[in-house]
Coordinates of C-alpha atoms in Angstrom, one line a residue:
Chain C
X188 CA 137.2 73.5 -30.1
X189 CA 139.7 70.7 -31.5
X190 CA 141.9 72.2 -33.4
X191 CA 141.4 70.0 -36.6
X192 CA 140.7 71.3 -40.2
X193 CA 139.7 69.8 -43.8
X194 CA 140.1 71.0 -46.9
X195 CA 138.4 71.5 -49.3
X196 CA 135.1 71.6 -47.6
X197 CA 133.4 71.2 -51.2
X198 CA 135.1 69.6 -54.2
X199 CA 132.8 68.7 -57.4
X200 CA 135.8 66.1 -59.3
X201 CA 134.7 63.9 -62.5
X202 CA 134.0 60.6 -62.7
X203 CA 137.9 58.7 -63.8
X204 CA 139.9 61.7 -61.7
X205 CA 142.1 61.4 -58.4
X206 CA 141.1 63.3 -55.8
X207 CA 143.1 63.9 -52.3
X208 CA 141.4 65.3 -48.7
X209 CA 143.3 66.2 -46.9
X210 CA 143.2 66.3 -42.4
X211 CA 145.3 68.8 -40.5
X212 CA 145.1 68.3 -36.7
X213 CA 147.1 70.8 -34.5
X214 CA 146.9 68.7 -31.3
X215 CA 149.4 66.6 -32.5
X216 CA 146.8 63.6 -31.8
X217 CA 148.0 59.9 -32.3
X218 CA 145.3 58.6 -33.8
X219 CA 143.5 60.2 -36.9
X220 CA 140.2 58.1 -39.2
X221 CA 138.1 58.9 -42.0
X222 CA 134.8 58.4 -42.7
X223 CA 132.2 58.7 -45.0
X224 CA 128.3 59.3 -44.1
X225 CA 125.7 58.4 -46.5
X226 CA 122.4 57.9 -45.2
X227 CA 121.1 55.4 -43.7
X228 CA 124.6 54.0 -43.5
X229 CA 125.8 56.5 -40.2
X230 CA 129.8 57.0 -40.6
X231 CA 131.4 54.3 -41.6
X232 CA 134.6 54.1 -41.6
X233 CA 137.5 54.2 -44.4
X234 CA 141.1 53.7 -42.5
X235 CA 142.1 54.5 -39.5
X236 CA 146.1 55.8 -38.4
X237 CA 147.7 54.8 -35.6
X238 CA 150.5 57.1 -35.8
X239 CA 152.8 58.3 -38.5
X240 CA 153.5 56.2 -41.5
X241 CA 151.0 53.1 -39.5
X242 CA 147.7 52.9 -41.3
X243 CA 145.6 50.4 -41.6
X244 CA 141.9 49.5 -43.4
X245 CA 138.2 50.1 -42.5
X246 CA 134.7 48.9 -43.3
X247 CA 134.3 51.1 -46.6
X248 CA 138.5 51.1 -48.5
X249 CA 138.5 49.9 -51.4
X250 CA 138.9 52.9 -53.5
X251 CA 140.6 54.8 -51.2
X252 CA 144.1 54.4 -49.8
X253 CA 145.6 57.1 -47.3
X254 CA 149.6 58.3 -46.1
X255 CA 150.3 59.8 -43.0
X256 CA 153.9 61.6 -43.4
X257 CA 153.8 63.2 -40.5
X258 CA 151.5 63.5 -36.6
X259 CA 150.0 66.1 -38.4
X260 CA 148.3 65.2 -41.7
X261 CA 146.1 62.3 -42.6
X262 CA 145.3 62.3 -46.5
X263 CA 142.5 60.8 -47.9
X264 CA 142.9 59.8 -51.9
X265 CA 140.4 58.5 -54.1
X266 CA 142.0 57.0 -56.6
X267 CA 139.7 56.5 -59.9
X268 CA 136.0 58.5 -58.1
X269 CA 132.9 56.7 -59.1
X270 CA 129.8 58.7 -58.8
X271 CA 129.5 56.0 -55.7
X272 CA 131.9 58.3 -53.5
X273 CA 129.9 60.9 -53.6
X274 CA 129.4 61.2 -50.1
X275 CA 130.2 63.4 -47.0
X276 CA 133.8 63.1 -45.6
X277 CA 134.6 63.4 -42.2
X278 CA 138.3 63.3 -40.3
X279 CA 138.7 62.3 -36.5
X280 CA 141.5 62.4 -34.2
X281 CA 141.5 60.9 -30.7
X282 CA 144.3 60.5 -28.0
X283 CA 145.0 57.9 -25.4
X284 CA 146.8 58.8 -22.1
X285 CA 149.3 56.9 -20.4
X286 CA 146.8 54.6 -18.6
X287 CA 144.6 53.8 -22.3
X288 CA 142.9 55.7 -21.3
X289 CA 140.8 57.0 -24.3
X290 CA 139.7 60.0 -24.7
X291 CA 137.0 61.9 -27.0
X292 CA 136.8 61.9 -30.5
X293 CA 137.4 65.4 -32.4
X294 CA 135.4 65.6 -35.9
X295 CA 136.4 68.4 -38.9
X296 CA 134.1 70.5 -40.7
X297 CA 133.6 67.7 -42.8
X298 CA 133.8 67.7 -46.9
X299 CA 131.1 67.8 -49.4
X300 CA 132.4 65.3 -52.1
X301 CA 130.1 65.5 -55.4
X302 CA 131.1 62.9 -58.3
X303 CA 129.3 63.8 -61.6
Chain L
X179 CA 135.5 42.9 -34.3
X180 CA 133.6 45.2 -33.9
X181 CA 130.1 46.0 -34.4
X182 CA 127.6 48.8 -33.6
X183 CA 122.8 48.5 -34.1
X184 CA 121.5 51.7 -33.8
X185 CA 117.3 50.0 -34.7
X186 CA 115.5 52.9 -34.8
X187 CA 116.3 55.4 -37.8
X188 CA 113.9 58.0 -36.8
X189 CA 112.1 59.1 -33.1
X190 CA 109.8 62.2 -32.5
X191 CA 108.7 63.7 -29.4
X192 CA 107.2 66.6 -27.4
X193 CA 109.3 68.8 -26.5
X194 CA 109.6 68.2 -22.2
X195 CA 108.7 64.5 -22.6
X196 CA 112.1 61.8 -22.5
X197 CA 112.9 59.7 -24.6
X198 CA 115.5 56.4 -25.3
X199 CA 117.5 55.6 -27.9
X200 CA 117.9 51.9 -28.2
X201 CA 122.2 50.7 -29.0
X202 CA 124.0 47.6 -29.2
X203 CA 127.3 47.0 -29.8
X204 CA 128.9 43.7 -30.1
X205 CA 133.3 42.8 -29.7
X206 CA 135.6 40.4 -28.6
X207 CA 137.2 42.7 -26.0
X208 CA 137.0 42.6 -21.6
X209 CA 137.6 46.3 -21.8
X210 CA 136.4 48.8 -24.1
X211 CA 134.2 52.5 -24.1
X212 CA 131.4 53.4 -25.3
X213 CA 130.3 56.2 -26.8
X214 CA 127.0 59.0 -27.4
X215 CA 128.2 61.6 -30.7
X216 CA 125.0 64.2 -31.4
X217 CA 124.6 65.8 -35.1
X218 CA 122.4 69.1 -35.8
X219 CA 122.1 70.2 -38.3
X220 CA 125.2 72.3 -39.0
X221 CA 127.6 68.3 -39.2
X222 CA 129.5 69.0 -36.0
X223 CA 130.1 66.6 -34.5
X224 CA 129.4 66.7 -30.4
X225 CA 130.4 64.4 -27.6
X226 CA 127.0 64.5 -25.3
X227 CA 128.5 61.3 -23.3
X228 CA 131.2 58.6 -22.5
X229 CA 131.2 55.6 -20.5
X230 CA 133.9 53.3 -19.4
X231 CA 132.5 49.0 -19.9
X232 CA 135.0 48.4 -16.6
X233 CA 132.5 50.7 -14.6
X234 CA 129.9 49.1 -13.2
X235 CA 127.9 53.7 -12.7
X236 CA 126.0 54.2 -15.5
X237 CA 127.8 57.7 -16.6
X238 CA 125.4 60.8 -16.1
X239 CA 125.7 64.1 -18.2
X240 CA 122.7 67.0 -16.8
X241 CA 119.7 66.2 -19.2
X242 CA 121.4 63.2 -20.2
X243 CA 122.0 59.7 -18.7
X244 CA 122.7 56.1 -19.6
X245 CA 121.5 52.3 -19.5
X246 CA 125.2 50.1 -20.0
X247 CA 124.0 46.3 -19.7
X248 CA 127.0 45.0 -19.5
X249 CA 126.2 41.3 -20.2
X250 CA 123.5 42.1 -23.4
X251 CA 125.9 44.0 -24.3
X252 CA 123.5 47.0 -24.5
X253 CA 123.6 51.0 -24.3
X254 CA 120.7 53.2 -24.5
X255 CA 120.4 57.2 -24.1
X256 CA 118.0 58.8 -22.1
X257 CA 117.3 62.7 -23.1
X258 CA 115.3 63.4 -19.9
X259 CA 112.9 66.9 -20.7
X260 CA 113.8 67.1 -23.9
X261 CA 114.4 71.0 -25.8
X262 CA 114.5 71.6 -29.4
X263 CA 118.2 72.4 -29.9
X264 CA 118.4 68.0 -29.0
X265 CA 117.0 67.6 -32.1
X266 CA 119.5 66.3 -34.5
X267 CA 121.3 62.7 -35.5
X268 CA 122.5 61.0 -33.2
X269 CA 125.4 58.6 -33.1
X270 CA 126.1 55.2 -30.8
X271 CA 130.2 54.7 -31.3
X272 CA 132.3 52.2 -29.4
X273 CA 136.1 52.7 -28.6
X274 CA 137.5 49.0 -28.1
X275 CA 140.6 48.3 -25.4
X276 CA 143.2 47.4 -27.6
X277 CA 141.5 47.7 -30.9
X278 CA 142.7 51.1 -32.3
X279 CA 139.8 51.8 -34.7
X280 CA 137.0 54.0 -33.2
X281 CA 133.0 52.4 -34.6
X282 CA 129.5 53.8 -35.5
X283 CA 126.5 52.8 -35.5
X284 CA 123.7 54.2 -38.8
X285 CA 122.8 56.6 -36.3
X286 CA 118.7 58.1 -34.8
X287 CA 117.0 61.1 -35.9
X288 CA 115.3 62.5 -33.2
X289 CA 113.0 65.6 -33.8
X290 CA 111.7 67.2 -30.3
X291 CA 108.4 69.0 -31.3
X292 CA 106.8 72.1 -30.1

């Protein structure tokens, strides 16, 4: 199994508070992603990173920020949590070889976040 | 922009039957990768099969095969001799050659009945 860990696995927080989710990998993969999974919407990309300090927005980035200060860690911050951000959050990693062939993505176990 | 569409929210078949899950996509890139992932109730995401767009031959993995129609931008998954353990959410995904991001469809919930 790929070495990718999300923390925490479960969290309940109050509306208006900041929340940070952590994704840690031991695979030295270049690409890291944050998704949220909601019924009927599949996995929607929040933010992604293609290297240390290189990040970009996905399709549902409003209300979220990310940071990647080292290869192994990718942090997702909800600046002021709202009930609409109640979801299951997944981190994923992937790599490409010298021929730019993409590997499969490996996923963390997910974080269930509830905003009350 | 990259988009992936799965038009079948739910499907249900009997054990041992063959089932096909549909996926269409859109991308401006000439080369890209397509994936099918399976998510059982455990929530773990598992790669089922992978297709490189520049390869004409359809990918196969045991009971799983794809029908890749590049001109139509269609990428369906066929599961032969379905088993109870195939019950899961199935996601189609697209990763462009030049694009940095991996985009998923809405998912299809597949139930295999005994």
